Coordinates of C-alpha atoms in Angstrom, one line a residue:
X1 CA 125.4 164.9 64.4
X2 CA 125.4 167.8 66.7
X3 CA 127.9 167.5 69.4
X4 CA 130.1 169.8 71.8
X5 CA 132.7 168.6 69.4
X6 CA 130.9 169.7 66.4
X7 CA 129.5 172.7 68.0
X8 CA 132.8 175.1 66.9
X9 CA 132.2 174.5 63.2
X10 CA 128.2 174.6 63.0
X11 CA 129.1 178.3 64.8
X12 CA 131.8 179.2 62.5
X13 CA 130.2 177.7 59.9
X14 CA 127.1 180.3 60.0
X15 CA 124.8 177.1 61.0
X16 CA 124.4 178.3 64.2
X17 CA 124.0 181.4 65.2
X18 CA 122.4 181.1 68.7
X19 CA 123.2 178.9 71.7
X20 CA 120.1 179.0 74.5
X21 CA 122.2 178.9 77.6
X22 CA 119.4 177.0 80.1
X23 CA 118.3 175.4 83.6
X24 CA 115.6 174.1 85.2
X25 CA 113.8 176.2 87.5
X26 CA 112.2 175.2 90.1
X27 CA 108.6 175.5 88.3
X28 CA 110.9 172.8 86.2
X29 CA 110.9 175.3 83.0
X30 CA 114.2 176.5 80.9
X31 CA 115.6 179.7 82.2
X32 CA 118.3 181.5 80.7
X33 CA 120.0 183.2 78.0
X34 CA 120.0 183.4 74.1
X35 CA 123.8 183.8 73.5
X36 CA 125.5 184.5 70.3
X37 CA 127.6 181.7 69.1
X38 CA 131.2 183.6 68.9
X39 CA 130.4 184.4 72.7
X40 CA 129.3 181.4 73.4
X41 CA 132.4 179.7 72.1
X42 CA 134.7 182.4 73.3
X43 CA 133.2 183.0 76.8
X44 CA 130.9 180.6 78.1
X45 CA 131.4 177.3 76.9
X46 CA 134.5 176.6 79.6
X47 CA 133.9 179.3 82.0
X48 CA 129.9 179.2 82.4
X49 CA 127.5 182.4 82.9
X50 CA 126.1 184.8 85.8
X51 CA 123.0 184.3 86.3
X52 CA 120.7 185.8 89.3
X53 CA 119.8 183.8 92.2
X54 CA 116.7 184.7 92.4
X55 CA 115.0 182.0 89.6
X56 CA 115.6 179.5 92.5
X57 CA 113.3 181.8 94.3
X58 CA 110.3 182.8 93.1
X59 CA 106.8 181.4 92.0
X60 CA 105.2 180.8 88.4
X61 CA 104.8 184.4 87.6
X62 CA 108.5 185.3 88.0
X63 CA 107.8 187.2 91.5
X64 CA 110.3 186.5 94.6
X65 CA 108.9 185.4 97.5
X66 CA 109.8 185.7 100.9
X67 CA 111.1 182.9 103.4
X68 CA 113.9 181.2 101.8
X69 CA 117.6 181.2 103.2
X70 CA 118.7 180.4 99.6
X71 CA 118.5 184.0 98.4
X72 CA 115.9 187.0 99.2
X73 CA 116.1 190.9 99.6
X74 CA 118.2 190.5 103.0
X75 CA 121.0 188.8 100.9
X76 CA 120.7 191.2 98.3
X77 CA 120.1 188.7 95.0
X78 CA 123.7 188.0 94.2
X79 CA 125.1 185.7 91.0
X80 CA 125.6 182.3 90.1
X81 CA 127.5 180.7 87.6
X82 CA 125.4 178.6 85.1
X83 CA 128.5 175.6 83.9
X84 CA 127.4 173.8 80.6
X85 CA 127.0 170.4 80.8
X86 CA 128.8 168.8 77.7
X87 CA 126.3 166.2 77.5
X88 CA 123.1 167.9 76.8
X89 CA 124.0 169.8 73.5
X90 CA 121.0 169.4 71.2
X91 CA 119.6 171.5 68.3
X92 CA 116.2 173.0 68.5
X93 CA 114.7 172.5 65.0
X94 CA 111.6 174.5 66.1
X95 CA 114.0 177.6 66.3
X96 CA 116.5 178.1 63.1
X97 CA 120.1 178.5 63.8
X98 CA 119.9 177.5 67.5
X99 CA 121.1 175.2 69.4
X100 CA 120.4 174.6 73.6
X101 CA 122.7 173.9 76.4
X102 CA 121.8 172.5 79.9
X103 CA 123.6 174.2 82.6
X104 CA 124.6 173.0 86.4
X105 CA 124.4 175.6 88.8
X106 CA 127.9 176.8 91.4
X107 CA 128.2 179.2 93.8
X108 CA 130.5 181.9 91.9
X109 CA 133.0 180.0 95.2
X110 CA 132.7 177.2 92.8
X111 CA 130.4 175.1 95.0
X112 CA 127.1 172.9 94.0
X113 CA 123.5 174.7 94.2
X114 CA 122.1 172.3 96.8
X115 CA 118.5 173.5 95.8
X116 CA 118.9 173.2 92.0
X117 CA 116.8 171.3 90.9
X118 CA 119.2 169.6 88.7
X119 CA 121.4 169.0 91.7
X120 CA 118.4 167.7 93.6
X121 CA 118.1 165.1 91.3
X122 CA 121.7 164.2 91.0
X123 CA 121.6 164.2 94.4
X124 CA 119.4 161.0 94.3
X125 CA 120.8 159.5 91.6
X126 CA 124.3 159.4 94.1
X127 CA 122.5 158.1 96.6
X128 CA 121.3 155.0 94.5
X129 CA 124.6 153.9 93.2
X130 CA 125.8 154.1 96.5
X131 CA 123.6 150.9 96.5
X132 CA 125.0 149.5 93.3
X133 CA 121.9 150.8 91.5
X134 CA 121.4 152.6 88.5
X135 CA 117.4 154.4 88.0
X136 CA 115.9 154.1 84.5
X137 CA 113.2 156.6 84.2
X138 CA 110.0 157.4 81.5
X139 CA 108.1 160.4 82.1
X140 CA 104.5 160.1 80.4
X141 CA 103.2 163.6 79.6
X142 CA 99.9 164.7 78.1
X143 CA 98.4 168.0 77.3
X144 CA 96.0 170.0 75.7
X145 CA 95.6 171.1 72.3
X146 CA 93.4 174.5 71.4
X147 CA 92.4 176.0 67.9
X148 CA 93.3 179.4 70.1
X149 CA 96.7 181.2 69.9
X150 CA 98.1 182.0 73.3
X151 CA 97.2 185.3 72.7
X152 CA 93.9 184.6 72.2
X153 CA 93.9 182.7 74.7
X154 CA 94.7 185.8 76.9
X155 CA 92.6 188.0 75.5
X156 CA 89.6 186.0 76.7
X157 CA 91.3 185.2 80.3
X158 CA 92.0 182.1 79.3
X159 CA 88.2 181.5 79.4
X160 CA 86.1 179.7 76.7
X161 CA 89.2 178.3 74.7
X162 CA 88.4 176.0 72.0
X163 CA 89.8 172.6 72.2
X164 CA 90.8 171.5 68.6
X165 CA 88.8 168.9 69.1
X166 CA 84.9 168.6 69.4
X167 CA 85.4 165.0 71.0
X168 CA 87.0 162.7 73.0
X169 CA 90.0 161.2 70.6
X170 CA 91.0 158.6 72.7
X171 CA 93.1 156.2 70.6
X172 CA 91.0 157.9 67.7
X173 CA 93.3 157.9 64.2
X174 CA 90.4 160.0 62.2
X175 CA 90.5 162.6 64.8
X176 CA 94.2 162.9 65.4
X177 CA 94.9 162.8 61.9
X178 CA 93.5 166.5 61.7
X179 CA 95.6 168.0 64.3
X180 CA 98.6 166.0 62.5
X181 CA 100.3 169.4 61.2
X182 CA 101.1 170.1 65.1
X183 CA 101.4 166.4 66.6
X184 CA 103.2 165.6 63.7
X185 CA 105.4 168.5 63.7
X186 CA 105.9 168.0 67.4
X187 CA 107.1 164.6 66.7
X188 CA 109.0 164.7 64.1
X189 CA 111.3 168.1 65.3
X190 CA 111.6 166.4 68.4
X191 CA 113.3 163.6 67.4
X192 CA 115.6 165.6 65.5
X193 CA 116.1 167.5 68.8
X194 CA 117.7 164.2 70.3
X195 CA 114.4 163.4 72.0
X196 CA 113.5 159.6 71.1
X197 CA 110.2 160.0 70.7
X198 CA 107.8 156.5 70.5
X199 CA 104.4 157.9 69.2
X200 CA 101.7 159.8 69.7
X201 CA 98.2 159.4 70.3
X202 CA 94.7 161.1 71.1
X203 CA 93.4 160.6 74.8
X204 CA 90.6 160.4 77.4
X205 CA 89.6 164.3 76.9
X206 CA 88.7 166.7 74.7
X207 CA 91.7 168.2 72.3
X208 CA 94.0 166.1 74.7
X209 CA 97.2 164.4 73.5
X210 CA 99.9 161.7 74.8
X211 CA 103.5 161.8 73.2
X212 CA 105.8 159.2 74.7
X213 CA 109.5 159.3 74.6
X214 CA 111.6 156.4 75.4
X215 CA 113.0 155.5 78.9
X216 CA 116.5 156.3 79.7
X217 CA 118.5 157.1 82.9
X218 CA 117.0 159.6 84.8
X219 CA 118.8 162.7 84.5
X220 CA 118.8 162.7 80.7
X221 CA 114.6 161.7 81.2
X222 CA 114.0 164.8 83.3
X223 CA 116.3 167.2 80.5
X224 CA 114.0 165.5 77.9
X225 CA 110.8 166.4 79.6
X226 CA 112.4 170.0 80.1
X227 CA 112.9 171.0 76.2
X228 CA 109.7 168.9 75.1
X229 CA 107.5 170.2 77.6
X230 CA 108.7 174.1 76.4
X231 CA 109.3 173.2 72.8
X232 CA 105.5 172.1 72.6
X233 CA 104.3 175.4 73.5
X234 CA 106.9 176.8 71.4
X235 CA 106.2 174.8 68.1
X236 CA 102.0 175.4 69.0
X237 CA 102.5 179.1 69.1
X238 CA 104.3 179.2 65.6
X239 CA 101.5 177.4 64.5
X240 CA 98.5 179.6 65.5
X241 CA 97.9 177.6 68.3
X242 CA 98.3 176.7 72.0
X243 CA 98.6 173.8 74.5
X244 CA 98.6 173.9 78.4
X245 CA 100.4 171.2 80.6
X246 CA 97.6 172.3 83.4
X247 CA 96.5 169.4 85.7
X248 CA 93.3 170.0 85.1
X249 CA 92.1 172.9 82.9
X250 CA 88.1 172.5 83.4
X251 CA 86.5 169.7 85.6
X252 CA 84.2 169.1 82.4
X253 CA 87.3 167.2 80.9
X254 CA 89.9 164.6 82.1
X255 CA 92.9 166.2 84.2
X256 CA 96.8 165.6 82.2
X257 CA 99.1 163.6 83.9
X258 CA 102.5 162.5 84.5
X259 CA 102.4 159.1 85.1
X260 CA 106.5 158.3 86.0
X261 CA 107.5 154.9 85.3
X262 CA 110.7 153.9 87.2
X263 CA 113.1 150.2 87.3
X264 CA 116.1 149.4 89.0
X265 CA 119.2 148.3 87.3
X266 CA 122.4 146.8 87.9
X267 CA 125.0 149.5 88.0
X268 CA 127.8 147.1 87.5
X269 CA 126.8 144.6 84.8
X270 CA 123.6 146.4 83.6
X271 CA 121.3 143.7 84.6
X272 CA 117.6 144.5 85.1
X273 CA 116.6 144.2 88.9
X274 CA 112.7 144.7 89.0
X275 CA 111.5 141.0 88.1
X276 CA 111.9 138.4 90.4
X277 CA 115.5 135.6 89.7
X278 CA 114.5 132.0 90.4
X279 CA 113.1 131.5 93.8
X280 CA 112.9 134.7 94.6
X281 CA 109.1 135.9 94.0
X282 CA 106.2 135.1 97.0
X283 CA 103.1 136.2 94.5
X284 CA 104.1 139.8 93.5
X285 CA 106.2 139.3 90.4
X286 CA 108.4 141.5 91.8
X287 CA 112.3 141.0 93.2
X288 CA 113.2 141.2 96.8
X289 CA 114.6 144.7 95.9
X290 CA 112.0 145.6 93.6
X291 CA 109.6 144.9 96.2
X292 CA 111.2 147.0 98.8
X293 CA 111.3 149.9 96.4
X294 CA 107.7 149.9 95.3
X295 CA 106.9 149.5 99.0
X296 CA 109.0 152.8 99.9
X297 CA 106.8 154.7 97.2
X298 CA 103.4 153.6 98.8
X299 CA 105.5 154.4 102.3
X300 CA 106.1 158.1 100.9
X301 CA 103.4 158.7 98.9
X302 CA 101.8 161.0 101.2
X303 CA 104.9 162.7 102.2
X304 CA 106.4 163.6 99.3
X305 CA 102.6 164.2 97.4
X306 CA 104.0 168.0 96.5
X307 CA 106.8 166.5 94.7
X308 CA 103.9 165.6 92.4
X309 CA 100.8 168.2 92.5
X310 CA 102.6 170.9 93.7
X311 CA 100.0 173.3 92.9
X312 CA 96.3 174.5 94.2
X313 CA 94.9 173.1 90.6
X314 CA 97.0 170.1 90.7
X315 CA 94.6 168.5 93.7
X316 CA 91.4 168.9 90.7
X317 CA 92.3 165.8 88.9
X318 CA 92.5 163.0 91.9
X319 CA 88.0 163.0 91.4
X320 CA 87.0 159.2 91.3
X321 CA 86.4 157.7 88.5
X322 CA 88.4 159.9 86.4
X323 CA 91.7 157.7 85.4
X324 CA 93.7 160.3 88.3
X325 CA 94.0 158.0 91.3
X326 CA 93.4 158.5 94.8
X327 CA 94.4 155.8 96.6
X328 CA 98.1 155.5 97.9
X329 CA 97.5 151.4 97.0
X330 CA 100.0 149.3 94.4
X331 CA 98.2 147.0 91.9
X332 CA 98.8 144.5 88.9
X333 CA 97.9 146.3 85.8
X334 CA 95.4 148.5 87.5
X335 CA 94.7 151.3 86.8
X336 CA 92.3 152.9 89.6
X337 CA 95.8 152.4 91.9
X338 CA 98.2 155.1 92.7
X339 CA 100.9 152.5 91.7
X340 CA 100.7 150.5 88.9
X341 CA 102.7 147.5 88.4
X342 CA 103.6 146.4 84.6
X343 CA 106.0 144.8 82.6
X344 CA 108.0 141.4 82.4
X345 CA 111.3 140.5 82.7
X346 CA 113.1 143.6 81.8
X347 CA 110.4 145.8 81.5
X348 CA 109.1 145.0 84.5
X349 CA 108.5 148.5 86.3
X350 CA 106.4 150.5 88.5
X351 CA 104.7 153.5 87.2
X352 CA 103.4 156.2 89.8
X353 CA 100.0 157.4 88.2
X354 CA 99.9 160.1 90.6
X355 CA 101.9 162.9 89.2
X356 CA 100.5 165.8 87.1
X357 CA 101.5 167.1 83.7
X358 CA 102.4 170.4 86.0
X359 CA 105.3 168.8 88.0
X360 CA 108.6 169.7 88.1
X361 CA 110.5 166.6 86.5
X362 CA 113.6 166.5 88.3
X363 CA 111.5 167.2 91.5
X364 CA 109.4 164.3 90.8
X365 CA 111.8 162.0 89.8
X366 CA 113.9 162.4 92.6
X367 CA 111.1 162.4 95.0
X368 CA 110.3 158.9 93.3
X369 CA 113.8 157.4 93.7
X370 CA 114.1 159.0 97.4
X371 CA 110.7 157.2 98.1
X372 CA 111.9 153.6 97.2
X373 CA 115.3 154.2 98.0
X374 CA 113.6 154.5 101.4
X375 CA 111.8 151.1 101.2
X376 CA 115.4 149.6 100.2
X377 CA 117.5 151.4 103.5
X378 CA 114.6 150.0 105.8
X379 CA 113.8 146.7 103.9
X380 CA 110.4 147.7 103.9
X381 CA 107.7 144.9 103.3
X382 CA 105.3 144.9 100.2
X383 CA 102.1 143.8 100.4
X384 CA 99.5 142.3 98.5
X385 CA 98.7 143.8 95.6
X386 CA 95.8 145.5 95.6
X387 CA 92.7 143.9 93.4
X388 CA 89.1 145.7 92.1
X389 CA 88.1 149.5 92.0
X390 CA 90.8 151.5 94.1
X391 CA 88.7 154.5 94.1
X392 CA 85.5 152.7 95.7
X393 CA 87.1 151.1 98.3
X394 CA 86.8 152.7 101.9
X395 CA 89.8 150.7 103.4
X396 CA 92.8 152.5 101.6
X397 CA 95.0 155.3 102.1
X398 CA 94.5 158.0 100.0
X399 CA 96.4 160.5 98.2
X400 CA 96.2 164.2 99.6
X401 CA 93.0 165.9 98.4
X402 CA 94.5 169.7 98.4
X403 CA 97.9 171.5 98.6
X404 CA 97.6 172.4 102.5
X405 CA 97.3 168.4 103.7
X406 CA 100.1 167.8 100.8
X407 CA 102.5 170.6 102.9
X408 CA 101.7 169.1 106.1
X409 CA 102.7 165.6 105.0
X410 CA 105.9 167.6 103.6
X411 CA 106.6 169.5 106.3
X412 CA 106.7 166.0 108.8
X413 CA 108.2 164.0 105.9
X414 CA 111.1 161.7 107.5
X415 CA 111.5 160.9 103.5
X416 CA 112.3 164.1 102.8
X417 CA 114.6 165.3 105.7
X418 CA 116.9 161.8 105.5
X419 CA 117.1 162.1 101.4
X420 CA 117.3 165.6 100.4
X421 CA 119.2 167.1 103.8
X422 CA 117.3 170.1 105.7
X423 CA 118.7 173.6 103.1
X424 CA 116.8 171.5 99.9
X425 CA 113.7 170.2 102.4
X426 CA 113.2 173.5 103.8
X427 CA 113.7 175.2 100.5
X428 CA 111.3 173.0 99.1
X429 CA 108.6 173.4 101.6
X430 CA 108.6 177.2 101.7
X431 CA 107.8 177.2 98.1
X432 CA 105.1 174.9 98.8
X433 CA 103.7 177.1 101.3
X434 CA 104.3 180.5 99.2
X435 CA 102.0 178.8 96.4
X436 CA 99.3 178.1 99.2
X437 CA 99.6 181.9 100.6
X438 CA 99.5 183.4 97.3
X439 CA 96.1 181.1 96.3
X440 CA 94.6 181.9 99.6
X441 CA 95.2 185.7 98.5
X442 CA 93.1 185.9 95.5
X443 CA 89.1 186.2 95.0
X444 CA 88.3 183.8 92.3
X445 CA 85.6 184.7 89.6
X446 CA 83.8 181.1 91.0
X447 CA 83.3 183.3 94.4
X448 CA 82.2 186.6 92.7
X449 CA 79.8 185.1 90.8
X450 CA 78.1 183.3 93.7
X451 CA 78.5 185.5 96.5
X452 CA 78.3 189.1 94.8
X453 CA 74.8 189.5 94.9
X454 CA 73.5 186.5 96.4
X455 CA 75.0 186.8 100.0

C-alpha cells in the first residue's frame, strides 16, 4: 500500500519514477509539476515547491485576467510555495511509474492562500467544527463518452462528435457493456488509485455515464473528484477516445451534473445528525439541525448559484423537464426540486441537484456547507416539503437562469461575505465576472449563421 511512508522505497526501488506535484485551481483542475522522484524526495517532499501566482488568476484557457488583488501585472506574478499534504499520496495507475501529491498553498512568508481553493474549503470545514460538526460529502459526477479522440475532436471544432453511443443507455447493461473497455478501465484503475469507487452506469443521454464514488469527509471528496475528474480524460485519451465534463454539450441531449449530497455528523462521538432523535421531527424526517441546514441551502441557493454553474454553458441545463432543476424548492425523494431529501437513519442526507459536472469541487462543497451553516447560525425555519412537479409550478423560487443574474446574487450575497471573508468573496466574484466579459466578447457561429446574410 502506497503511503508517504512507503513512498522512499517505491522511488529508490525504481517503482516510481515520477511524483505529479498538484493543486486545485480555481477551474478545480490539477496544476503542477511532474517531478522526478530523487528530487522529490530530496527537495520537495519537506520543503514544498515555487509555483506562480498567477493559476489563482486566470480563466479556463490559462490567460490572466485583470481585476484581482490576489496577483496581476501591477504585482508583478511572484511565487508561492506548493507544501505536500501527507495525506493525499495515491498512485495513478493510468500513468506507469507515477505517483500524485496534493499540495496546500503559503505565501513564500509561510502564510495560508486565503483564495485557494483548497483553503476555501478548509476554511468551511473550520467553521463547522467550531459547531461540533463534522461534513460528510458525495460528489455525483457524469460525463460524456465519444468514439472521437480529443484530437479529433479538435480538428472538427468540437463540432459533430460522435457519442459512443447511438442511444439513450439509461440503466442499459447491453449498451454499457460495449463501452466496458473505458468504463471498466476507469473503474477498476480508480480504485487502485485510492478512489472507492461504487459502480458505474449508463444515463439519461446519449454516450452519457454516471460513476459514483463513496461518501467521505469533505476535503478528501473534493481531492477525489479532482484526480477522477482529470484521470477520466486522461485514461479516454490513451484509449482513442474522449469525454467532456461540459454542463451541457448540445441542447439535443441531457446536460451532466453534479448532484452534491451532504449530512451532518457528530464531531465528537461520530453520531449521524440528519434524521430526527425521538420527539424531535414535526413532518420533515429531518433533525432540528438537519432542518436548519437544509433550510440555509434553499436560503442561499440564489446567492451562492456560481458556486455551482459558474459558467455561461452551465445556465443550458436548468430547461424544464430535463432532470436539471429550476426551482430553489426542497422535496422528499423528488426529483424536479433543487433539493432533494433521501435517506434513513444514517443516510439520511440532502442532495443539491443543482450543480454541474463543470463546477469546481471544493468551490461547491464549501459553498454548500457555508449555505447550511448559515441556516444553523440564524436557526433558520424549514418548510414544508415541497410535493408534485417543481418545474410547473409558478409559485417557487427559481434558480438563476444565466451567469449575469447568478453574479448579481453573488455580488449582494450576505452568505458569502459572513463565510468566506471579503479577499476570497471578492476574488471569487471577479472571476465570475471575467467569465461573463470574456463570453460577452466573442461572436458565436449560432449568430453568424443567422445574422450574416439574413440581417
Amino acid at each position: 500500500m502506497l503511503t508517504l511512508q512507503t513512498l522512499p522505497h517505491q522511488i529508490q526501488s525504481g517503482e516510481v519514477d515520477t511524483v505529479v506535484v498538484a493543486f486545485p485551481d480555481l477551474q478545480g483542475r490539477p496544476v503542477g509539476k511532474r517531478v522526478t522522484g530523487a528530487f522529490f524526495l530530496d527537495h520537495v517532499l519537506d520543503h514544498g515547491i515555487e509555483v506562480c501566482d498567477y493559476l489563482l488568476a486566470c480563466d479556463v484557457d490559462m490567460q490572466p485576467l485583470p481585476g484581482y488583488d490576489f496577483a496581476d501585472w501591477e504585482t508583478g506574478y511572484g511565487d508561492l510555495n506548493a507544501v505536500v499534504d501527507p495525506d493525499t499520496v495515491r498512485l495513478l495507475p493510468w500513468q506507469p511509474g507515477s505517483v500524485l501529491v496534493l499540495c496546500d498553498l503559503l505565501t513564500m512568508a509561510g502564510e495560508p492562500v486565503e483564495v485557494s481553493p483548497r483553503r476555501i474549503l478548509r476554511r468551511q470545514l473550520e467553521r463547522a467544527a467550531a459547531h461540533g460538526l463534522e461534513i460528510k460529502c458525495a460528489t455525483e459526477l457524469e460525463f460524456y463518452l465519444f468514439r472521437d479522440s480529443f484530437d479529433e475532436a479538435a480538428d472538427k471544432g468540437w463540432r459533430g462528435v460522435v457519442p459512443h453511443s447511438d442511444t439513450i443507455e439509461d440503466y442499459q447493461l447491453l449498451q454499457t457493456s460495449r463501452e466496458e473497455y473505458v468504463i471498466g478501465r476507469i473503474r477498476n484503475q480508480m480504485i487502485e488509485a485510492g478512489i472507492p469507487v461504487e459502480f458505474s452506469k449508463g444515463e439519461a443521454g446519449v454516450g452519457q455515464h454516471e460513476i459514483n464514488v463513496t461518501y467521505g469527509g469533505a476535503l478528501e471528496v473534493a481531492d477525489r473528484h479532482l484526480v477522477f475528474k482529470n484521470g477520466v480524460k486522461e485514461i479516454a485519451a490513451q484509449l482513442g477516445r474522449s469525454a467532456t465534463f461540459m454542463a451541457k454539450w448540445s441542447m439535443a441531449t441531457a446536460g451532466s451534473s453534479c448532484h452534491i449530497h451532504v449530512s451532518l455528523w457528530d464531531a465528537a462521538t461520530s453520531a449521524p445528525l440528519m434524521a430526527p432523535a425521538d420527539g424531535d421531527d414535526p413532518g420533515s424526517g429531518l433533525s432540528t439541525v438537519g432542518r436548519q441546514f437544509v433550510a440555509g441551502q434553499l436560503f442561499a441557493a440564489t446567492q451562492l448559484a456560481w458556486c455551482f454553474a459558474p459558467y455561461v454553458n452551465s445556465y443550458r441545463r436548468f430547461v424544464p423537464d430535463s432532470w436539471a432543476p429550476t426551482a430553489a424548492v426542497w422535496g422528499e425523494d423528488n426529483r424536479t426540486c433543487g433539493f432533494r431529501v433521501v435517506g434513513a437513519g444514517s443516510a439520511r442526507r440532502v442532495e443539491n441537484r443543482i450543480p454541474g459536472a463543470d463546477v469546481n469541487p471544493y468551490l461547491a462543497l464549501a459553498a454548500s456547507i457555508a449555505a447550511g451553516l448559515w441556516g444553523i447560525d440564524h436557526q433558520l425555519e424549514l418548510g414544508p416539503a415541497f410535493t408534485g412537479n417543481a418545474y410547473h409550478s409558478p409559485d417557487v423560487p427559481r434558480i438563476p437562469s444565466n451567469l449575469a443574474e447568478a453574479i448579481d446574487g453573488l455580488a449582494s450575497s450576505e452568505v458569502a461575505a459572513e463565510a468566506f471573508g471579503p479577499e476570497v468573496h471578492h476574488h471569487l466574484l471577479n472571476t465570475a465576472r471575467q467569465e461573463w466579459a470574456s463570453a460577452n466578447r466573442v461572436v458565436t457561429d449560432w449568430e453568424l449563421a443567422r445574422n450574416f446574410e439574413r440581417i
